[in-house]
PDB file of C-alpha atoms in Angstrom:
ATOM      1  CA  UNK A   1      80.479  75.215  -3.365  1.00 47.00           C
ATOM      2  CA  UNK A   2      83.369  74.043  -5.660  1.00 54.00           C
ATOM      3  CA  UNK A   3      81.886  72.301  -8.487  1.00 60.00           C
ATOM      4  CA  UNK A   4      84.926  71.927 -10.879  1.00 68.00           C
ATOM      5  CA  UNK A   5      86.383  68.967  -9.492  1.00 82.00           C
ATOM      6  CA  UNK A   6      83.815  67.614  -7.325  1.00 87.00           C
ATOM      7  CA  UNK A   7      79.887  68.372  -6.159  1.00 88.00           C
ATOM      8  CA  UNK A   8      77.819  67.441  -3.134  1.00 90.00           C
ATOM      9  CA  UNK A   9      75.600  63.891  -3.537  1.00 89.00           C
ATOM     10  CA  UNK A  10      72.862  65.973  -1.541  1.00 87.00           C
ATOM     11  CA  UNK A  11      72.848  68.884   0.243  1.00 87.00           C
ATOM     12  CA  UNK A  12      75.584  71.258  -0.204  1.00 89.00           C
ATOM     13  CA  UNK A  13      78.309  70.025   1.647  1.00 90.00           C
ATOM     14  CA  UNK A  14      80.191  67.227   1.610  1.00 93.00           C
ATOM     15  CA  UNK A  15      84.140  66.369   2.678  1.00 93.00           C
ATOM     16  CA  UNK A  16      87.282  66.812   0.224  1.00 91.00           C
ATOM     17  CA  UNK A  17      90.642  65.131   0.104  1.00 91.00           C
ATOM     18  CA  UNK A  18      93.264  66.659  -1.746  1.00 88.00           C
ATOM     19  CA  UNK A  19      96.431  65.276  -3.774  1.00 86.00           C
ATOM     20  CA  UNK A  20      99.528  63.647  -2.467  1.00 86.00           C
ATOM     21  CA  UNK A  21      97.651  61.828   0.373  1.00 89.00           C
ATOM     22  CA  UNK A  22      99.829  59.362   2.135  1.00 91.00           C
ATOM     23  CA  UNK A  23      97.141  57.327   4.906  1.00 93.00           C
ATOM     24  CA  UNK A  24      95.184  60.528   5.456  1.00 94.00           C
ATOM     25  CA  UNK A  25      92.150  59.324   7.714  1.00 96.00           C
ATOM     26  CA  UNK A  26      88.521  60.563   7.843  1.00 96.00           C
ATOM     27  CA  UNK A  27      87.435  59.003  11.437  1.00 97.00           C
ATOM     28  CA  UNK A  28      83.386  59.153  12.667  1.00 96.00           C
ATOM     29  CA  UNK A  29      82.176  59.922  16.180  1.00 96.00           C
ATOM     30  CA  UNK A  30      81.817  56.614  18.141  1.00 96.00           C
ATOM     31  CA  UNK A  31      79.005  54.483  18.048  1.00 97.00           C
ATOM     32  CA  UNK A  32      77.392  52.124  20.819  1.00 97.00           C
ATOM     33  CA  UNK A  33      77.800  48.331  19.124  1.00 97.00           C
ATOM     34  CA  UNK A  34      76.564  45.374  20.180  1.00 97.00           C
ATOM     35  CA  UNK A  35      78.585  42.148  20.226  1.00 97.00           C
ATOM     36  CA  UNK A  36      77.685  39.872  17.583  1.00 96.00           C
ATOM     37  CA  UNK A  37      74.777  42.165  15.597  1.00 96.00           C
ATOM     38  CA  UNK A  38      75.778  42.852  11.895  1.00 95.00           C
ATOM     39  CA  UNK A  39      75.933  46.894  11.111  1.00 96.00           C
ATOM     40  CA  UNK A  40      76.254  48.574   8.025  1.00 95.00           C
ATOM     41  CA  UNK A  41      78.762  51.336   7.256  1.00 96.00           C
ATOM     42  CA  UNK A  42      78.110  53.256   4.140  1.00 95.00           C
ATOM     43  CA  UNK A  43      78.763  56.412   2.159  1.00 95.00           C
ATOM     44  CA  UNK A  44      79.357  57.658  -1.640  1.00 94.00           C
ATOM     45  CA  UNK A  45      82.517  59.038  -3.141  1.00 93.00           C
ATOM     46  CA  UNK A  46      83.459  60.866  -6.231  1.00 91.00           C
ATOM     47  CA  UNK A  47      86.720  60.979  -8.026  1.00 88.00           C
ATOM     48  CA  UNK A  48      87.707  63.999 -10.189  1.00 86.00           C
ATOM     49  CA  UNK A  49      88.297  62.313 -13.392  1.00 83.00           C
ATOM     50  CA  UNK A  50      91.234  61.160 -12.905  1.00 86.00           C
ATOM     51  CA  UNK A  51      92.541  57.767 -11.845  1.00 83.00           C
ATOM     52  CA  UNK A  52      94.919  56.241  -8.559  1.00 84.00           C
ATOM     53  CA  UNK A  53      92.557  57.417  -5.677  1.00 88.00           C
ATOM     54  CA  UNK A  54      93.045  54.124  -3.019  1.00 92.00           C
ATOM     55  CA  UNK A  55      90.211  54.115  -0.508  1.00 95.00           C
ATOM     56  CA  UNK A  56      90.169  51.815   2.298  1.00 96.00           C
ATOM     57  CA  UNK A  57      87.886  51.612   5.619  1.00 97.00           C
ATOM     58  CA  UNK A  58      89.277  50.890   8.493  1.00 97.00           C
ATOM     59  CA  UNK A  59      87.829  50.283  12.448  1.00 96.00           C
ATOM     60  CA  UNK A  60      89.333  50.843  16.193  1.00 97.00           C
ATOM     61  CA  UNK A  61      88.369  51.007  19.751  1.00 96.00           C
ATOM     62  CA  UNK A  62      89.654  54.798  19.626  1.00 96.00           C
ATOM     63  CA  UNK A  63      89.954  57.124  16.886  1.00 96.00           C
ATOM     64  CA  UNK A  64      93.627  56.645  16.146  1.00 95.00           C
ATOM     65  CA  UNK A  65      95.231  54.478  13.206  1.00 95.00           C
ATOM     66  CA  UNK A  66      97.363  52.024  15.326  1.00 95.00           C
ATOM     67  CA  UNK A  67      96.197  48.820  15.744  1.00 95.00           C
ATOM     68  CA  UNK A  68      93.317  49.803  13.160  1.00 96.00           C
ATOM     69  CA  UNK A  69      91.864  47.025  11.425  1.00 96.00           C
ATOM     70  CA  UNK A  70      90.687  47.550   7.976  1.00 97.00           C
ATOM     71  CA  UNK A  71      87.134  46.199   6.907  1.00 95.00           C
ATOM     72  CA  UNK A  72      86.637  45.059   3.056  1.00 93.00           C
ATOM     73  CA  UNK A  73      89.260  45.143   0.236  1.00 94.00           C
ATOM     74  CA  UNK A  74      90.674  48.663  -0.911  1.00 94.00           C
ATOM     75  CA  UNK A  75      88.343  51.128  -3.311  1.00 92.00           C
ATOM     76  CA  UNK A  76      89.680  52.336  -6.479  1.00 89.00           C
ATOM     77  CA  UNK A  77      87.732  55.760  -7.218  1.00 86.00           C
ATOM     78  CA  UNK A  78      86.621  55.248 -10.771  1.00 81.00           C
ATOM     79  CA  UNK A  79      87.580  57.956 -13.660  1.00 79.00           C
ATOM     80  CA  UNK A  80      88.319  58.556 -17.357  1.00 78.00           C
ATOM     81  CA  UNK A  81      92.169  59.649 -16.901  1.00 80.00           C
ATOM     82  CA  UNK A  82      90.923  63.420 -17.539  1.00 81.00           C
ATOM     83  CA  UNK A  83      88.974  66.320 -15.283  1.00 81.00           C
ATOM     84  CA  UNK A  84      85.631  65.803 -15.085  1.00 81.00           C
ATOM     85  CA  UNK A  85      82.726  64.964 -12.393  1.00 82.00           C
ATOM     86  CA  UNK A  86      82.276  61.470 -11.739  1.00 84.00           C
ATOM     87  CA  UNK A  87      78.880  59.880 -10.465  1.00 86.00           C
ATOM     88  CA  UNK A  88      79.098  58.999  -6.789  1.00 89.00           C
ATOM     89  CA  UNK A  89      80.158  55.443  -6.290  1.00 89.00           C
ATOM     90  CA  UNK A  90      78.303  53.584  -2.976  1.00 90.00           C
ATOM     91  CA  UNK A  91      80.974  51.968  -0.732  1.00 93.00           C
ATOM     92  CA  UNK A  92      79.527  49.955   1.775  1.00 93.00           C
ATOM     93  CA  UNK A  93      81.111  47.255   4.389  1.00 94.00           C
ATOM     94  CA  UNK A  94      79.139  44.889   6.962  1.00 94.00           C
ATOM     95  CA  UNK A  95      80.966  44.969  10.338  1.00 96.00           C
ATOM     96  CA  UNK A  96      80.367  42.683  13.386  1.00 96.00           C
ATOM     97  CA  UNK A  97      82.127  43.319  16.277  1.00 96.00           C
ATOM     98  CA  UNK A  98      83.432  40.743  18.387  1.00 95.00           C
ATOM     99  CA  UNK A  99      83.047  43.201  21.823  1.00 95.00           C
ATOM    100  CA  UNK A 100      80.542  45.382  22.812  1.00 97.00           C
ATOM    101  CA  UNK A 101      81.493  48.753  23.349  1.00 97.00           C
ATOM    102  CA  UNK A 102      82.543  51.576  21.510  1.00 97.00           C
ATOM    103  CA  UNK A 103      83.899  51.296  17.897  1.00 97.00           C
ATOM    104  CA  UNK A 104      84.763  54.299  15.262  1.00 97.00           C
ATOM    105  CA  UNK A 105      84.777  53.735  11.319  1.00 97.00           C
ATOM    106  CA  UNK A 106      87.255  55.577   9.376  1.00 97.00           C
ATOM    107  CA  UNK A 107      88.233  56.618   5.411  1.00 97.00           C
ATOM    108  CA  UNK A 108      91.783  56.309   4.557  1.00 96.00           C
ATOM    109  CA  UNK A 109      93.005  57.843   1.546  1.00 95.00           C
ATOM    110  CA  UNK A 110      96.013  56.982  -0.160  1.00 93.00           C
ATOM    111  CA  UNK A 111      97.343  58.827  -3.711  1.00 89.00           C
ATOM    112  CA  UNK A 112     100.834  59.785  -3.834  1.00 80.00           C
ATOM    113  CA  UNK A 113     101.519  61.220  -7.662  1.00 81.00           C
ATOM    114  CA  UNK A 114      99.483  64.288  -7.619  1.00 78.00           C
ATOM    115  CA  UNK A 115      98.020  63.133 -10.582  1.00 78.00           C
ATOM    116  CA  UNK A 116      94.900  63.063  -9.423  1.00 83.00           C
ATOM    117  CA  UNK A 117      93.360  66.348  -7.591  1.00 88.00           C
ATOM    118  CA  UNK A 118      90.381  65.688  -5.507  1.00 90.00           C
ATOM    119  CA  UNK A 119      88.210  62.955  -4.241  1.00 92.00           C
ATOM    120  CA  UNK A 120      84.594  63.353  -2.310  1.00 92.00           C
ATOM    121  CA  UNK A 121      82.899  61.987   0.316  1.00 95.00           C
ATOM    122  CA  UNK A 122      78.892  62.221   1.075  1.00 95.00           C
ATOM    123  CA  UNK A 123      75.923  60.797   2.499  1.00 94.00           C
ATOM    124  CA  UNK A 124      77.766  59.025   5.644  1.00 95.00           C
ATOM    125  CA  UNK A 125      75.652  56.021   7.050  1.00 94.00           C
ATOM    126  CA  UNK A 126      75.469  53.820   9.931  1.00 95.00           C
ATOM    127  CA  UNK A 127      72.719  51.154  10.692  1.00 94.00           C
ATOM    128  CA  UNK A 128      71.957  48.006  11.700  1.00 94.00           C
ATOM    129  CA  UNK A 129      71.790  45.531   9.082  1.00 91.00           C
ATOM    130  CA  UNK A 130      68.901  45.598   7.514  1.00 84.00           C
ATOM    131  CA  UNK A 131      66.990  42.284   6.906  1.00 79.00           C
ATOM    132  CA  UNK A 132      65.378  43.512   3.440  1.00 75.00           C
ATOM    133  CA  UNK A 133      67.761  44.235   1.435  1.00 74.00           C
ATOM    134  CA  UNK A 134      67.506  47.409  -1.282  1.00 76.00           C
ATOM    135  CA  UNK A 135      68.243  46.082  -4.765  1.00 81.00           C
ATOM    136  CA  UNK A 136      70.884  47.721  -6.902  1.00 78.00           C
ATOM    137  CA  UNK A 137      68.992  51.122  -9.665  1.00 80.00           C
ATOM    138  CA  UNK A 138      70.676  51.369 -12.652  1.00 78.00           C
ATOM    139  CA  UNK A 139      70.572  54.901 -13.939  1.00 75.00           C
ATOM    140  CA  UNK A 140      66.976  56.010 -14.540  1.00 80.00           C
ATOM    141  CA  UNK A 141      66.233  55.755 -18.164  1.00 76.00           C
ATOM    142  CA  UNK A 142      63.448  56.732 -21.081  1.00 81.00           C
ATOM    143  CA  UNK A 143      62.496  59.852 -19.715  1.00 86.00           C
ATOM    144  CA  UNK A 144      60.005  62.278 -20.771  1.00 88.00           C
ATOM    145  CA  UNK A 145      58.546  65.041 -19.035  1.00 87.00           C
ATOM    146  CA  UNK A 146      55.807  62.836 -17.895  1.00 87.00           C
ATOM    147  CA  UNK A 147      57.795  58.945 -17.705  1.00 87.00           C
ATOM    148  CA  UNK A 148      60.784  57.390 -16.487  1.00 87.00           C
ATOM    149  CA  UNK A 149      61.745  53.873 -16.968  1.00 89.00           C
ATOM    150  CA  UNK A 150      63.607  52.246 -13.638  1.00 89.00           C
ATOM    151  CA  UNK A 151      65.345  49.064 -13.704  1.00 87.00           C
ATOM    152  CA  UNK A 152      67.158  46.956 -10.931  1.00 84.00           C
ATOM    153  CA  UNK A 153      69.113  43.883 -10.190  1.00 83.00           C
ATOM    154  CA  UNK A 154      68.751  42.645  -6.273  1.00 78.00           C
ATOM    155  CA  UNK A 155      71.004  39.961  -4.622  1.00 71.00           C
ATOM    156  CA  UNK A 156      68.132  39.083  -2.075  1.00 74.00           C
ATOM    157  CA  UNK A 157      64.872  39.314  -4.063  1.00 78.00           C
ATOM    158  CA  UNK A 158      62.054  39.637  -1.695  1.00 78.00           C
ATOM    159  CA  UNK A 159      59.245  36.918  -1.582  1.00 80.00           C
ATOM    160  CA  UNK A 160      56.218  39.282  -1.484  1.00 83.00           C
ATOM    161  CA  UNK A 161      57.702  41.774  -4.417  1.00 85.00           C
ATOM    162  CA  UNK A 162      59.181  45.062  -4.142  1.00 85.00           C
ATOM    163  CA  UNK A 163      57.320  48.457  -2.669  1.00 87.00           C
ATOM    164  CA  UNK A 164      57.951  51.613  -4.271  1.00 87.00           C
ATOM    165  CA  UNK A 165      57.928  55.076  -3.588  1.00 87.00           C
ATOM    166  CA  UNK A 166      57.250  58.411  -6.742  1.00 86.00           C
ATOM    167  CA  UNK A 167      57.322  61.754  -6.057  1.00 84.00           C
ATOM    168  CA  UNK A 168      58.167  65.500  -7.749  1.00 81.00           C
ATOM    169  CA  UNK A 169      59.447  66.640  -4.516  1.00 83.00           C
ATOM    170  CA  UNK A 170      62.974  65.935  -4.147  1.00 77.00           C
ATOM    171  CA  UNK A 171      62.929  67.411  -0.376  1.00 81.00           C
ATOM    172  CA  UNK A 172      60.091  64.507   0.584  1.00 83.00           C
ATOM    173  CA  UNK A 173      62.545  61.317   1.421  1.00 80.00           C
ATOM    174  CA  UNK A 174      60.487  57.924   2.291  1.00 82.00           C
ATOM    175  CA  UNK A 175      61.649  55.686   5.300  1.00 80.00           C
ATOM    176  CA  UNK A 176      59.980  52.673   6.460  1.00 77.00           C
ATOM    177  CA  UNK A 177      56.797  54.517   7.771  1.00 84.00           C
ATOM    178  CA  UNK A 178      56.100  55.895   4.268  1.00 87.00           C
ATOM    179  CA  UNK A 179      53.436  54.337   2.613  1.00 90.00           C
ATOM    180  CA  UNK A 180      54.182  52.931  -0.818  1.00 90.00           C
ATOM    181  CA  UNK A 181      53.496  54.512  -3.903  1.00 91.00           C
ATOM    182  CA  UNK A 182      52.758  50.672  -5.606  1.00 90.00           C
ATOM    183  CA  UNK A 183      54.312  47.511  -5.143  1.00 89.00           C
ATOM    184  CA  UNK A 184      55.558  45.192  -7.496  1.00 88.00           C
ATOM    185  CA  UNK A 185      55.971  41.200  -8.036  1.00 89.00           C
ATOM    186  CA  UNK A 186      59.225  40.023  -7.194  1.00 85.00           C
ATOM    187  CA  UNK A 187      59.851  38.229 -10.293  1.00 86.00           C
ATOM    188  CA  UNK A 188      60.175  42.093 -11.869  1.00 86.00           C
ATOM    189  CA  UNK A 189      63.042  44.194 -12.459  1.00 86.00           C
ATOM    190  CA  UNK A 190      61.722  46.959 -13.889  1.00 88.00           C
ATOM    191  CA  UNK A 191      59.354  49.595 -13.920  1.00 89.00           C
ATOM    192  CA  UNK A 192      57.692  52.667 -15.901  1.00 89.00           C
ATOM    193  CA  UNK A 193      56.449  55.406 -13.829  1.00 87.00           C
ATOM    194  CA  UNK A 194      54.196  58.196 -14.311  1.00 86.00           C
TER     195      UNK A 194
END
């Protein structure tokens, strides 16, 4: 594992792209879709510290660039201008395709100076829509060896409140059969744990 320029979100691997990219593409396997149902394509990147990384997501019938059809506007990877890790950035674009069939997602990366080294790429998801939408954590804050302080802003706050979900084991990840830890009122947007 390199950890100079970049790091795994999880895990310990996760996909590079080096300098002088000209529309380098990172394509998925193909996926089933449904006419008309709204899916979710997601994943996080990391710059290197420096700035001009262009990301952009694109979709086709076959895993080839012409006739692609890029999905959302185009990703700047965030950085300070110098060498250093960056936090992992969520990119994530709603797709509905007008055929059923089979459709493949890809990354294209685009940063012709040099200037900047490296970029990442982790934590690859594809899913229906969901209906419940997760709000947006800020970085957890006031912690102490026995507290943290969580905070959140939501686009689509929930009418019964939000569930959540505390543990020391970072190998134990809830899903939707998990049950909650507490729940809280949906007027909230924030939290101290124990």
């Amino acid at each position: 594992i390199v950890s100079t320029y970049n790091t795994p979100k999880s895990g310990t691997k996760y996909i590079r792209n080096s300098w002088t990219a000209t529309n380098e593409y990172i394509w998925t396997p193909g996926f089933e879709l449904t006419a008309g149902t709204s899916y979710d394509f997601s994943f996080y990147m990391q710059g290197d510290g420096f700035t001009g990384w262009n990301v952009d997501i694109f979709h086709n019938s076959v895993q080839n660039s012409v006739d692609a059809i890029q999905i959302g506007e185009t990703i700047i990877a965030p950085g300070s201008g110098t060498i250093a890790i960056q936090p992992y950035t969520l990119v994530k674009n709603t797709f509905i395709p007008n055929s059923s069939g089979v459709h493949y997602f890809a990354i294209r990366v685009n940063e012709t100076t040099g200037g900047p080294w490296y970029i990442a790429f982790d934590d690859f998801k594809f899913e229906v829509t969901p209906t419940c939408i997760a709000p947006a954590v800020d970085p957890v804050s006031v912690i102490t060896s026995t507290t943290a302080s969580v905070t959140w802003s939501s686009s689509s706050v929930p009418a019964d409140g939000y569930e959540y979900f505390l543990t020391t084991d970072s190998a134990i990840i809830p899903n939707a059969s998990t049950t909650p830890t507490g729940t809280i009122a949906s007027t909230s947007s924030s939290l101290d744990l124990t």
